[in-house]
Amino acid sequence: MERIVDDRDERMWGMFCHLASFAYFIPLGNIIGPLIIYLIKKDEYALVEDQGKEVMNFQITMTLFLFVSAILTAILIGILFLAAVGIFSLVFTIIGALKANEGVFYRYPLCIRFIK
């Protein structure tokens, strides 16, 4: 059963956690962006605490997948993996943002849970 949040501000900040991962112009900004929002708002909103951890876990996982794909470019298959990981990350980050805006505690697929 899905948990759903009614508070508009809480849903907005939960969505911002997901969207902050698009801060690619900063080195590791995909992890640092959600981390900043998480640290600022985690004590105020339960959705932000949950989704902040989820986003950081997903972005760390995607970063690891990108590093492995970059190494595999030496045998050319990595190019396909790089594209697949990029598209996968983009699509599911947008889905996560939409779900958080609906107040749903979203879980990413293929995500390694580093932060509990």
C-alpha positions as semicolon CSV with decimal commas, in nm:
position;residue;x (nm);y (nm);z (nm)
1;M;0,000;0,000;0,000
2;E;0,135;0,341;-0,099
3;R;0,179;0,612;0,159
4;I;0,050;0,945;0,033
5;V;0,120;1,292;0,171
6;D;-0,136;1,573;0,155
7;D;0,082;1,873;0,251
8;R;0,154;2,079;-0,060
9;D;0,488;2,216;0,063
10;E;0,609;1,870;0,163
11;R;0,523;1,733;-0,182
12;M;0,699;2,028;-0,348
13;W;1,022;1,976;-0,150
14;G;1,004;1,602;-0,216
15;M;0,984;1,678;-0,587
16;F;1,276;1,920;-0,559
17;C;1,487;1,637;-0,413
18;H;1,442;1,447;-0,739
19;L;1,487;1,747;-0,968
20;A;1,803;1,861;-0,785
21;S;1,976;1,557;-0,929
22;F;1,984;1,736;-1,266
23;A;2,265;1,961;-1,132
24;Y;2,514;1,800;-1,373
25;F;2,702;2,129;-1,423
26;I;2,858;2,069;-1,077
27;P;3,091;1,769;-1,040
28;L;2,882;1,502;-0,864
29;G;2,597;1,756;-0,856
30;N;2,351;1,474;-0,918
31;I;2,430;1,358;-0,562
32;I;2,516;1,692;-0,396
33;G;2,194;1,867;-0,509
34;P;1,955;1,619;-0,343
35;L;2,189;1,596;-0,041
36;I;2,160;1,970;0,024
37;I;1,780;1,962;0,011
38;Y;1,776;1,649;0,226
39;L;1,998;1,804;0,494
40;I;1,797;2,127;0,504
41;K;1,443;1,980;0,506
42;K;1,470;1,623;0,645
43;D;1,365;1,717;0,997
44;E;1,071;1,921;0,872
45;Y;0,914;1,677;0,622
46;A;0,896;1,295;0,631
47;L;0,858;1,277;0,251
48;V;1,180;1,476;0,202
49;E;1,365;1,252;0,447
50;D;1,251;0,938;0,263
51;Q;1,282;1,066;-0,092
52;G;1,615;1,239;-0,025
53;K;1,769;0,906;0,074
54;E;1,603;0,733;-0,221
55;V;1,731;0,990;-0,472
56;M;2,084;0,982;-0,333
57;N;2,088;0,601;-0,343
58;F;1,963;0,604;-0,703
59;Q;2,212;0,868;-0,814
60;I;2,503;0,689;-0,647
61;T;2,393;0,368;-0,821
62;M;2,366;0,544;-1,159
63;T;2,709;0,704;-1,108
64;L;2,859;0,360;-1,044
65;F;2,685;0,224;-1,355
66;L;2,824;0,515;-1,557
67;F;3,179;0,448;-1,435
68;V;3,149;0,080;-1,528
69;S;3,005;0,177;-1,867
70;A;3,291;0,421;-1,925
71;I;3,542;0,143;-1,855
72;L;3,354;-0,088;-2,092
73;T;3,385;0,163;-2,377
74;A;3,729;0,009;-2,430
75;I;3,547;-0,292;-2,579
76;L;3,281;-0,073;-2,746
77;I;2,983;-0,222;-2,560
78;G;3,018;0,053;-2,300
79;I;2,886;0,310;-2,548
80;L;2,549;0,132;-2,553
81;F;2,553;0,102;-2,174
82;L;2,633;0,473;-2,135
83;A;2,333;0,565;-2,348
84;A;2,106;0,316;-2,170
85;V;2,208;0,433;-1,823
86;G;2,164;0,799;-1,922
87;I;1,815;0,743;-2,062
88;F;1,717;0,518;-1,769
89;S;1,834;0,778;-1,517
90;L;1,654;1,063;-1,694
91;V;1,323;0,879;-1,731
92;F;1,306;0,743;-1,378
93;T;1,417;1,072;-1,221
94;I;1,127;1,245;-1,395
95;I;0,889;0,969;-1,281
96;G;1,021;1,003;-0,925
97;A;0,967;1,380;-0,931
98;L;0,610;1,338;-1,055
99;K;0,534;1,073;-0,793
100;A;0,680;1,287;-0,513
101;N;0,468;1,578;-0,634
102;E;0,166;1,348;-0,599
103;G;0,277;1,277;-0,241
104;V;0,381;0,916;-0,308
105;F;0,684;0,760;-0,135
106;Y;0,846;0,641;-0,462
107;R;1,102;0,360;-0,496
108;Y;1,344;0,351;-0,790
109;P;1,403;0,023;-0,976
110;L;1,758;-0,122;-0,990
111;C;1,862;0,096;-0,696
112;I;2,125;-0,019;-0,448
113;R;2,028;0,102;-0,099
114;F;2,357;0,246;0,034
115;I;2,186;0,489;0,272
116;K;1,920;0,342;0,499
